[in-house]
XYZ file of C-alpha atoms in Angstrom:
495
model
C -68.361 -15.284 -113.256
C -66.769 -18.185 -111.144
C -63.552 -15.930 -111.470
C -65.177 -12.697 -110.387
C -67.143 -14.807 -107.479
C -63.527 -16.356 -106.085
C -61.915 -12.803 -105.837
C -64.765 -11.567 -104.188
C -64.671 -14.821 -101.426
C -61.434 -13.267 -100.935
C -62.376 -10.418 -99.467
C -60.691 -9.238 -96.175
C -62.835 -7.448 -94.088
C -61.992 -3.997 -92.212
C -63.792 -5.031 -88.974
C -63.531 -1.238 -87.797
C -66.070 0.272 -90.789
C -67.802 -2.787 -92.133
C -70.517 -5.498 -90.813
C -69.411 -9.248 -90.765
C -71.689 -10.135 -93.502
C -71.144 -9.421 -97.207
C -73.517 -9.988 -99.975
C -72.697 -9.082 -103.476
C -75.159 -10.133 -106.848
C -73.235 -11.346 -109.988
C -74.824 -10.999 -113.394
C -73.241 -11.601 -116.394
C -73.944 -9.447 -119.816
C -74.006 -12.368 -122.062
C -76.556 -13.966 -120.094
C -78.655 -11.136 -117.862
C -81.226 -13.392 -116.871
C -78.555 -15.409 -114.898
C -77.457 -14.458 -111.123
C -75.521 -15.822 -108.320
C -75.240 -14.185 -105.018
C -72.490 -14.833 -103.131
C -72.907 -14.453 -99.039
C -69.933 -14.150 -97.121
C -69.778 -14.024 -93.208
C -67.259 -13.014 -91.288
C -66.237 -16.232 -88.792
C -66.754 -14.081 -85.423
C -70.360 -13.686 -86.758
C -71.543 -17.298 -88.042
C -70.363 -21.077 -88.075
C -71.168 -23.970 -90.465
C -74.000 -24.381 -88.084
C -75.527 -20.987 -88.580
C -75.992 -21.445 -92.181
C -79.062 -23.172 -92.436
C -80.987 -20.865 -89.951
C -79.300 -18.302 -92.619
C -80.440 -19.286 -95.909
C -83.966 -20.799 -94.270
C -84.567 -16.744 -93.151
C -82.965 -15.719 -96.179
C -85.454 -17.422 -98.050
C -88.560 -16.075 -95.859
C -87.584 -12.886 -96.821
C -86.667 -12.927 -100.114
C -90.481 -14.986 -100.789
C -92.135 -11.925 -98.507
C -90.482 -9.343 -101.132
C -91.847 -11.234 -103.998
C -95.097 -11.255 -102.680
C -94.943 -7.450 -102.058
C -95.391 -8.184 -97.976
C -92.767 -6.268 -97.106
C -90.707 -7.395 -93.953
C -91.048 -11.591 -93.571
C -92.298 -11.460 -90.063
C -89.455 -13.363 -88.732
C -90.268 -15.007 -85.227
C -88.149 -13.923 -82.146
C -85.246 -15.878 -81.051
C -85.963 -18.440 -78.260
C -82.445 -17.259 -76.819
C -80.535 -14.350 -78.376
C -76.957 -14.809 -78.778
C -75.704 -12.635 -76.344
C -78.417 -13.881 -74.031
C -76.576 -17.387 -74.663
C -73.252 -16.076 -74.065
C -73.508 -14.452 -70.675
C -75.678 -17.673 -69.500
C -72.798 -19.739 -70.367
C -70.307 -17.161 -68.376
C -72.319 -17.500 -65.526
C -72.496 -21.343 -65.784
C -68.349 -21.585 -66.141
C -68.052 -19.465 -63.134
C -64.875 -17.634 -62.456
C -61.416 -20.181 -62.884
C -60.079 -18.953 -59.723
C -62.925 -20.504 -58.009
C -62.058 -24.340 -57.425
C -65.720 -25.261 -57.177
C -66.553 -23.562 -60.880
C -66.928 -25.678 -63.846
C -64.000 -23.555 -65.449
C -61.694 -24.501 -62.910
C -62.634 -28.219 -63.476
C -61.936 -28.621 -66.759
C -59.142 -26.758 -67.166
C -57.288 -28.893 -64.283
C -58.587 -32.069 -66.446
C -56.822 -30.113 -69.725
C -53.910 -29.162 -67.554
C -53.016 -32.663 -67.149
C -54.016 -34.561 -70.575
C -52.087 -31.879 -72.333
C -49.084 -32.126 -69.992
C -45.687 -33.246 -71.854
C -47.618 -32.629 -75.258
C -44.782 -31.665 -77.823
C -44.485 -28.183 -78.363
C -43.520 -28.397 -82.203
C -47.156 -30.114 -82.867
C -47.781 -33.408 -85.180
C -44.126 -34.442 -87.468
C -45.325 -34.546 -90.958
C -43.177 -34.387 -94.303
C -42.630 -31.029 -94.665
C -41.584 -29.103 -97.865
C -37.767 -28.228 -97.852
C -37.011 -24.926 -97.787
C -40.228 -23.676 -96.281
C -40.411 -20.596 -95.259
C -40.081 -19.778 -90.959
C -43.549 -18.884 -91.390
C -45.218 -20.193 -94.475
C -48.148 -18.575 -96.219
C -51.908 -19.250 -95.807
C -52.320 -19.989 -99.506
C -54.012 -23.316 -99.133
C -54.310 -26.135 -101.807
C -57.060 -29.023 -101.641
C -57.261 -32.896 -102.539
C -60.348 -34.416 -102.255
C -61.120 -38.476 -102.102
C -64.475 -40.076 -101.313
C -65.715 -43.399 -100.148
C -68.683 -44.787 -101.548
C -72.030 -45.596 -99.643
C -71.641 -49.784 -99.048
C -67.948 -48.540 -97.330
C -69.395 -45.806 -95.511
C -71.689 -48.316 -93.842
C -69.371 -50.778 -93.328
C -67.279 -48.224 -91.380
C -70.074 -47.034 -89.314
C -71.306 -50.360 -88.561
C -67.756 -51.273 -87.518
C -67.487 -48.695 -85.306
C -71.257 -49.072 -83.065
C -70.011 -52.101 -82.964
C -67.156 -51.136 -80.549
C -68.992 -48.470 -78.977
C -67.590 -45.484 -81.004
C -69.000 -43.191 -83.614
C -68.026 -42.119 -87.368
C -65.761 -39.115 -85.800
C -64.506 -41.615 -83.577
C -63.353 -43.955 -86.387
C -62.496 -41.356 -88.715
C -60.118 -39.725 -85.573
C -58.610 -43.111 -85.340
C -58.340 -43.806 -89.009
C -56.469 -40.470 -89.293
C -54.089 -41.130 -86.296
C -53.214 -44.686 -87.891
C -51.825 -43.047 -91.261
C -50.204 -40.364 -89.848
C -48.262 -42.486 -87.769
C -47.394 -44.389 -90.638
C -46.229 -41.175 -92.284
C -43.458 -40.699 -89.153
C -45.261 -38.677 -86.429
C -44.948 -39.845 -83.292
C -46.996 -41.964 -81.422
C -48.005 -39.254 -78.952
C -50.024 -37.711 -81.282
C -52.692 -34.636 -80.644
C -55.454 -33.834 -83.236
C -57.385 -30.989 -82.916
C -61.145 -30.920 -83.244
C -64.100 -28.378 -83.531
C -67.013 -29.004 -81.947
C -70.505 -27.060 -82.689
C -70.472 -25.997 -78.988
C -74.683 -25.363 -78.759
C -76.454 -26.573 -76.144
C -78.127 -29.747 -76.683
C -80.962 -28.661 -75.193
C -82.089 -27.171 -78.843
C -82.073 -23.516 -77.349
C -79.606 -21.733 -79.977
C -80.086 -24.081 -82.972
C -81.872 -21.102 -84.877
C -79.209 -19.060 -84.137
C -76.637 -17.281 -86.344
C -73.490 -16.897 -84.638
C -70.387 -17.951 -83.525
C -70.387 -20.855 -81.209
C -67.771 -23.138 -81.900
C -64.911 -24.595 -79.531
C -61.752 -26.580 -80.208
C -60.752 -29.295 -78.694
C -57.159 -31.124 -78.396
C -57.568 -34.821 -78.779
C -54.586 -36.569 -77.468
C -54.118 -40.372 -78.545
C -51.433 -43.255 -77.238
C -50.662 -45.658 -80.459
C -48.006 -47.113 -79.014
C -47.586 -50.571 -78.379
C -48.844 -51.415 -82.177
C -52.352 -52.028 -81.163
C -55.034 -53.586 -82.782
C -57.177 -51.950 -85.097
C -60.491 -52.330 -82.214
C -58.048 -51.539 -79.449
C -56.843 -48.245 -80.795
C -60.351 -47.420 -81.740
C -61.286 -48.090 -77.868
C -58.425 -45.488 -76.796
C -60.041 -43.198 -78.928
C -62.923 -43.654 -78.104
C -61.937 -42.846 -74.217
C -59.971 -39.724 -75.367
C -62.747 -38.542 -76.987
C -65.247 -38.861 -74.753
C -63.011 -37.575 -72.020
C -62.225 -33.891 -74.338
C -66.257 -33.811 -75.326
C -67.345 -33.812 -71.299
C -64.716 -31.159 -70.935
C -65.628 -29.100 -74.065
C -67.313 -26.077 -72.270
C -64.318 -23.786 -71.313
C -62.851 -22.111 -73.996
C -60.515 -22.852 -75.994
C -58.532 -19.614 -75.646
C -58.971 -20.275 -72.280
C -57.225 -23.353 -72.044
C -54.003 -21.973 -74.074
C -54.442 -18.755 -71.319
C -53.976 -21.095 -68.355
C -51.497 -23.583 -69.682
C -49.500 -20.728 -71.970
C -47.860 -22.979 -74.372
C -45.179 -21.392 -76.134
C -46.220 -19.981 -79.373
C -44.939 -19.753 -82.944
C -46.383 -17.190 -85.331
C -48.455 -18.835 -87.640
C -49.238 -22.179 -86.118
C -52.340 -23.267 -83.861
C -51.119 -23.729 -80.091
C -50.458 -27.918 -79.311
C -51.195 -28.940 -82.787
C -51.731 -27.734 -86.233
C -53.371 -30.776 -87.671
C -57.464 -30.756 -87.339
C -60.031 -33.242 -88.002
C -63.913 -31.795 -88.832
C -66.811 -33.828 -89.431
C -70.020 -32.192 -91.201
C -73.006 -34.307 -90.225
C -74.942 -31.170 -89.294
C -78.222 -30.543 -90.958
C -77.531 -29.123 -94.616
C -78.183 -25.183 -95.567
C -80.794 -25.084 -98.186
C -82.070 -22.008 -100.078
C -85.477 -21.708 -102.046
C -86.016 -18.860 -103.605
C -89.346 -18.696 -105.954
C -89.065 -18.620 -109.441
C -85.368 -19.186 -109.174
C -83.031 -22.044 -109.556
C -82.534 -23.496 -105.780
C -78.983 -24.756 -104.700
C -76.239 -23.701 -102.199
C -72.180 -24.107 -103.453
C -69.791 -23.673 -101.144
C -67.200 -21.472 -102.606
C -63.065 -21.603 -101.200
C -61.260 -18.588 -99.933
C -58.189 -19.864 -101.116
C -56.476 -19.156 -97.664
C -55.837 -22.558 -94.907
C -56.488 -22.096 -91.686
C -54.544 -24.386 -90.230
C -51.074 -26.619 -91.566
C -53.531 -29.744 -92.205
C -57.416 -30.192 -92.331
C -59.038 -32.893 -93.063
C -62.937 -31.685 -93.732
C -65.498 -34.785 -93.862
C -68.751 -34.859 -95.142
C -70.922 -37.343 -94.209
C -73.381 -38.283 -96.506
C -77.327 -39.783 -96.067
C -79.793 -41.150 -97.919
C -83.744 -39.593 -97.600
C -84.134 -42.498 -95.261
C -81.078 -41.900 -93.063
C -78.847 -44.669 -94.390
C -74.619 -44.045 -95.343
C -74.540 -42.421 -98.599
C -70.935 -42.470 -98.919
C -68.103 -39.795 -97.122
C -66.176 -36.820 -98.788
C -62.947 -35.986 -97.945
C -60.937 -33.101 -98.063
C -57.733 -32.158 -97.382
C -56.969 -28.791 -97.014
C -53.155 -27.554 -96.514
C -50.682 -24.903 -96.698
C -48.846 -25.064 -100.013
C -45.683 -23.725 -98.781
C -45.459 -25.739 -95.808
C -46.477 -29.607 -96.697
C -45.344 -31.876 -99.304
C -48.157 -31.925 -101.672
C -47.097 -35.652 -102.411
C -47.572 -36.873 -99.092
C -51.307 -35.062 -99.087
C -51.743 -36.731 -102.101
C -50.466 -40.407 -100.669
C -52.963 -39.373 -97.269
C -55.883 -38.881 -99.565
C -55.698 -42.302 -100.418
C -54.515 -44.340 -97.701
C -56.928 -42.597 -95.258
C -60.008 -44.562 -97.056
C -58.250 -47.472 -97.208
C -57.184 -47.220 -93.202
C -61.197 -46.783 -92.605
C -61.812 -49.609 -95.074
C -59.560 -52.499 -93.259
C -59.954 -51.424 -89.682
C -63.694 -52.015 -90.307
C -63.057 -55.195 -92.247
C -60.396 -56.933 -90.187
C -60.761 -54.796 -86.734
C -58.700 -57.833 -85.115
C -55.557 -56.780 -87.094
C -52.762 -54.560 -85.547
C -51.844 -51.730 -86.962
C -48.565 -52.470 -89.263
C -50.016 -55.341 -90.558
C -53.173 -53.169 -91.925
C -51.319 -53.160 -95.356
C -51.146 -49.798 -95.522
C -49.555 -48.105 -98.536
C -46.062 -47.068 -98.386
C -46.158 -43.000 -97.817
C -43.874 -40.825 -100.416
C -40.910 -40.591 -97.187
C -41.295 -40.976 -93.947
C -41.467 -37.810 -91.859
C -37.360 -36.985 -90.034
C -35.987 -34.690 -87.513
C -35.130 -32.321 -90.371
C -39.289 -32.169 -90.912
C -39.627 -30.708 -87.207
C -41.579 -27.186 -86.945
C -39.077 -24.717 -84.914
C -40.055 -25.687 -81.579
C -41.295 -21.951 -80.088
C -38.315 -20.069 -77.534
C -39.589 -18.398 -74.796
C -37.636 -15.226 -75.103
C -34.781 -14.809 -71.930
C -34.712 -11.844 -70.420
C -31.403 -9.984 -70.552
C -30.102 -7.582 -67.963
C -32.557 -5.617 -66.708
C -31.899 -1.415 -68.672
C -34.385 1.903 -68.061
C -37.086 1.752 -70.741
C -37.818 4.229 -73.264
C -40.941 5.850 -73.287
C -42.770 4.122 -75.812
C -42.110 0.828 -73.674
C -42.734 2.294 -70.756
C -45.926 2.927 -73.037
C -46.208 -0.756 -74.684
C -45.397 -1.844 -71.261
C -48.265 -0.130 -69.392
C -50.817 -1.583 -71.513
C -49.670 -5.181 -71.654
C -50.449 -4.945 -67.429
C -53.722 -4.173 -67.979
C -54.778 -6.353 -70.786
C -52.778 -9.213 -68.956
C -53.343 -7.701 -65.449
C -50.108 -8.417 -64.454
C -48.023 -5.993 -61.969
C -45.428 -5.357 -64.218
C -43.613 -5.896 -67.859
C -40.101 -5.537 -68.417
C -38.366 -4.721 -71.915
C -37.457 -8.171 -72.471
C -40.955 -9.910 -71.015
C -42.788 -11.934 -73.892
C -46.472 -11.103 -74.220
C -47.683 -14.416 -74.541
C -45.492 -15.489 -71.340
C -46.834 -13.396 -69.524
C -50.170 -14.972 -70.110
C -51.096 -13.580 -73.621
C -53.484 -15.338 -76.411
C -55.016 -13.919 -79.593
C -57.779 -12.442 -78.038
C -55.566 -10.162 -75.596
C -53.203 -9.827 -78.528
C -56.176 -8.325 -80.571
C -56.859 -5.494 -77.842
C -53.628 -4.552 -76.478
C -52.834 -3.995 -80.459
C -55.875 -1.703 -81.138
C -54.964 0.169 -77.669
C -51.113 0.511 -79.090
C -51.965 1.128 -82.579
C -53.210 4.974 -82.433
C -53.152 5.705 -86.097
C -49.973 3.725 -86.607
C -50.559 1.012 -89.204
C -49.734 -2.488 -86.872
C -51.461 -5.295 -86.873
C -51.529 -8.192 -84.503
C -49.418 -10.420 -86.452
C -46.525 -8.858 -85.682
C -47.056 -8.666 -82.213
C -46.604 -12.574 -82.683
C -43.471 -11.376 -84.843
C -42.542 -9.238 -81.876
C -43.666 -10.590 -78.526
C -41.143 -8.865 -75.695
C -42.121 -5.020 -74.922
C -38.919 -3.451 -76.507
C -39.269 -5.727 -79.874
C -42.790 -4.361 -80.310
C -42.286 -0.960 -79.158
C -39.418 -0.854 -81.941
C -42.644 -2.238 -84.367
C -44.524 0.913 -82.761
C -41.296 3.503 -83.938
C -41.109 2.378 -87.039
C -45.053 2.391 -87.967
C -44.883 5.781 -86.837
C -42.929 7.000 -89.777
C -45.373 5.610 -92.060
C -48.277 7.462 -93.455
C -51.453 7.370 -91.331
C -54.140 4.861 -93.022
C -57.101 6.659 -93.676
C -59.960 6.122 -90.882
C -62.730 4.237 -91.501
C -66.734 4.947 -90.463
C -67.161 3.031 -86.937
C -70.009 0.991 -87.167
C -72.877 1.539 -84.961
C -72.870 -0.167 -82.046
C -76.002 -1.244 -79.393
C -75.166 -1.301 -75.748
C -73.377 -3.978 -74.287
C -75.883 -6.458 -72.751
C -75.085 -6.141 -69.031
C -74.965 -9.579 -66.802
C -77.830 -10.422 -64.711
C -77.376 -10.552 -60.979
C -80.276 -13.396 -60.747
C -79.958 -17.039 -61.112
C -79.934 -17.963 -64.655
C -81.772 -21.417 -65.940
C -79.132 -24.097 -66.621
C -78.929 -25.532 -70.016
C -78.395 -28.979 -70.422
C -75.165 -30.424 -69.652
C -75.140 -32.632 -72.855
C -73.171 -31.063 -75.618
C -73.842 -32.220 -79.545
C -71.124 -33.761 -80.516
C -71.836 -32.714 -84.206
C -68.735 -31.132 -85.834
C -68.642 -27.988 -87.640
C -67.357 -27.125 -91.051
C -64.392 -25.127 -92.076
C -65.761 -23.012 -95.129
């Protein structure tokens, strides 16, 4: 069974024919009495957030069926999710408008992510990776027991900070010590729901990343680096509103297939409340089950653990990576001098940095460990189009609403992110079997158009049922109520 329920988490789903949400019921024939059901959702449908409203509804309806009541009688939504989403389009305002709360944030983004290396975090990397390694991800997991756990979070109200806010520092400390530089950006996802409690019944979603930029030069102390942190993350969580595909629009960092824009290395914390199921007359419990497939180069997933009276209960750790593209040894050493980093920074915070006794990593990360910094593709002399670039061409100015695209103009130059990528692709594709990956492959008009001729000659994929769609909720004219301005800081998880 636990083989038969992995294959199925691995699912890709055909987003043209099929609903974000999966369910399939395993029952084995040695034991038909026994059942798991395995729910899988689609990430452009639900975060780690939206599980618990989930499974609690889940388990309304499943108790109405048993009783023979028929539908569960599910309350209405406080705010629907598309209500939420055009309020908070309306509260950004327009980023051509100076006055607009889009426009401010990305100017404060626009100058904390200034200078930022383009190649990300350096990190011993595997030799012989590929250009672009695979997804395939492999896991180590290390945990820190409950009397550390409050030690740590002690440490840090003491300074003012929180358990991210430690953790982020923690994490900084040892990767420095591993030979990235001292300029160092961490990205972080945060639950992005208003903290006003509007959407927290709400399955959908909401999240936002966040690029956390942190100074360790100077070999600070263990308290003073947690105080820069603790400035640099209070600074990104005020500014958290805008998008985060907004932000890489407006600043158009170069971009390498593969790789998350500024950095590649992400911290998550999961002290949301925890999805339970009850289901009567069976056996209760939620297990989160791996796709087998990393996200992103490094993430470090924390779970934060608390007693029934709200006291440290000890932290889980997981590090999730790309096989092909890290050296599992150095994962392994990170795993275990990331604990003890939390461990004597809340201990001795006085002490700087390299005389924390940190463990001695595998190697040291060198030039040779650099990611490919992304080119932005030159444009040679300028030569008449063909017609299928002419064709590529026309529809790049619309989705980018730019005047004009030459042969050799890059797509994400021009302005281009993954969500443009993702329609300018479905406009292009026709029939012909392309996918947006190898428009990052192929960014200039001519390279793609060449993708477009040779998916031609292929055979025609075989179309699938559209789903049904409702109508696309129109924007009110009227002033809408304004949420609160405070955001939760709560993370969200990765699985």
């Amino acid at each position: 069974m636990d083989r038969e329920i992995g294959r199925e988490a691995r699912h890709r789903f055909d987003l043209r024919g099929e609903i974000p949400v999966r369910a399939t019921l395993f029952t084995t024939r040695e034991r038909p009495g026994e059942h798991a059901l395995l729910v899988l959702v689609h990430h452009i449908a639900g975060d780690g957030w939206s599980l618990r409203p989930l499974f609690r509804d889940l388990s309304r309806a499943y108790e109405a069926r048993v009783r023979g009541a028929g539908a569960a009688g599910l309350p209405p939504l406080a705010v629907p999710y598309a209500e939420h989403a055009r309020h908070q389009l309306d509260r950004l305002g327009a980023p051509s408008d100076p006055h607009a709360l889009a426009a401010r944030q990305l100017t404060y983004w626009r100058k904390e992510l200034d200078g930022l290396p383009a190649d990300g975090p350096l990190l011993p990397r595997r030799a012989g990776r590929p250009a672009v390694p695979g997804p395939a991800a492999r896991v180590v997991v290390a945990r820190l027991d409950a009397a550390a756990h409050a030690r740590v979070v002690e440490s840090a109200r003491a300074g003012g900070a929180t358990l991210f806010m430690a953790l982020h520092a923690a994490l900084a400390t040892v990767l420095v010590r591993a030979g990235a530089d001292e300029d160092l950006a961490i990205g972080a996802p945060v639950a992005g729901r208003a903290g006003d409690g509007s959407v927290e019944d709400v399955v959908g979603f909401f999240v936002n990343m966040l690029v956390l930029r942190t100074d360790l030069s100077g070999d600070p102390t263990a308290a003073e680096l947690l105080a820069r942190v603790r400035e640099t993350d209070l600074a990104a969580f005020s500014h958290q509103d805008v998008p985060f595909e907004d932000v890489v629009g407006a600043l158009n960092p170069p971009r390498s297939p593969g790789r998350q824009p500024f950095t590649d290395v992400v911290l998550a914390l999961q002290n949301n409340a925890r999805a339970e199921v009850t289901l009567p007359g069976a056996e209760d419990g939620v297990e989160v089950v791996r796709t087998g497939a990393a996200r992103f180069e490094l993430l470090v997933d924390v779970t934060d653990s608390t007693s029934d009276r709200g006291a440290p209960d000890g932290l889980t750790l997981t590090f999730e990576y790309r096989g092909e593209a890290l050296e599992t040894e150095f994962v392994q050493w990170l795993a275990h001098a990331l604990p003890h980093a939390l461990e004597t920074a809340a201990s001795a915070p006085g002490t700087p940095l390299s005389r924390l006794g940190l463990p001695a990593p595998p190697r040291r990360a060198g030039e040779s460990d650099r990611a490919p910094a992304p080119a932005r593709h030159r444009a040679p002399a300028a030569r008449p189009m063909t017609t299928l670039e002419r064709e590529t061409a026309a529809v790049w100015c619309e989705v980018l609403g730019v005047p004009s695209a030459g042969p050799h103009d890059d797509f994400f130059a021009l302005g281009g992110n993954s969500l443009r990528a993702v329609r300018a692709v479905a406009r292009l594709a026709a029939g012909r079997p392309v996918t947006v990956a190898q428009l990052f492959a192929a960014p200039t008009v001519a390279a793609f158009a060449a993708v477009l001729e040779r998916a031609a000659a292929l055979p025609v994929p075989v179309a699938s049922a559209p789903i049904p769609r409702r109508p696309r909720v129109a924007r009110r004219p009227e002033p809408q109520t304004q949420p609160s301005r405070k955001q939760e800081e709560s993370q969200w998880t990765s699985v």
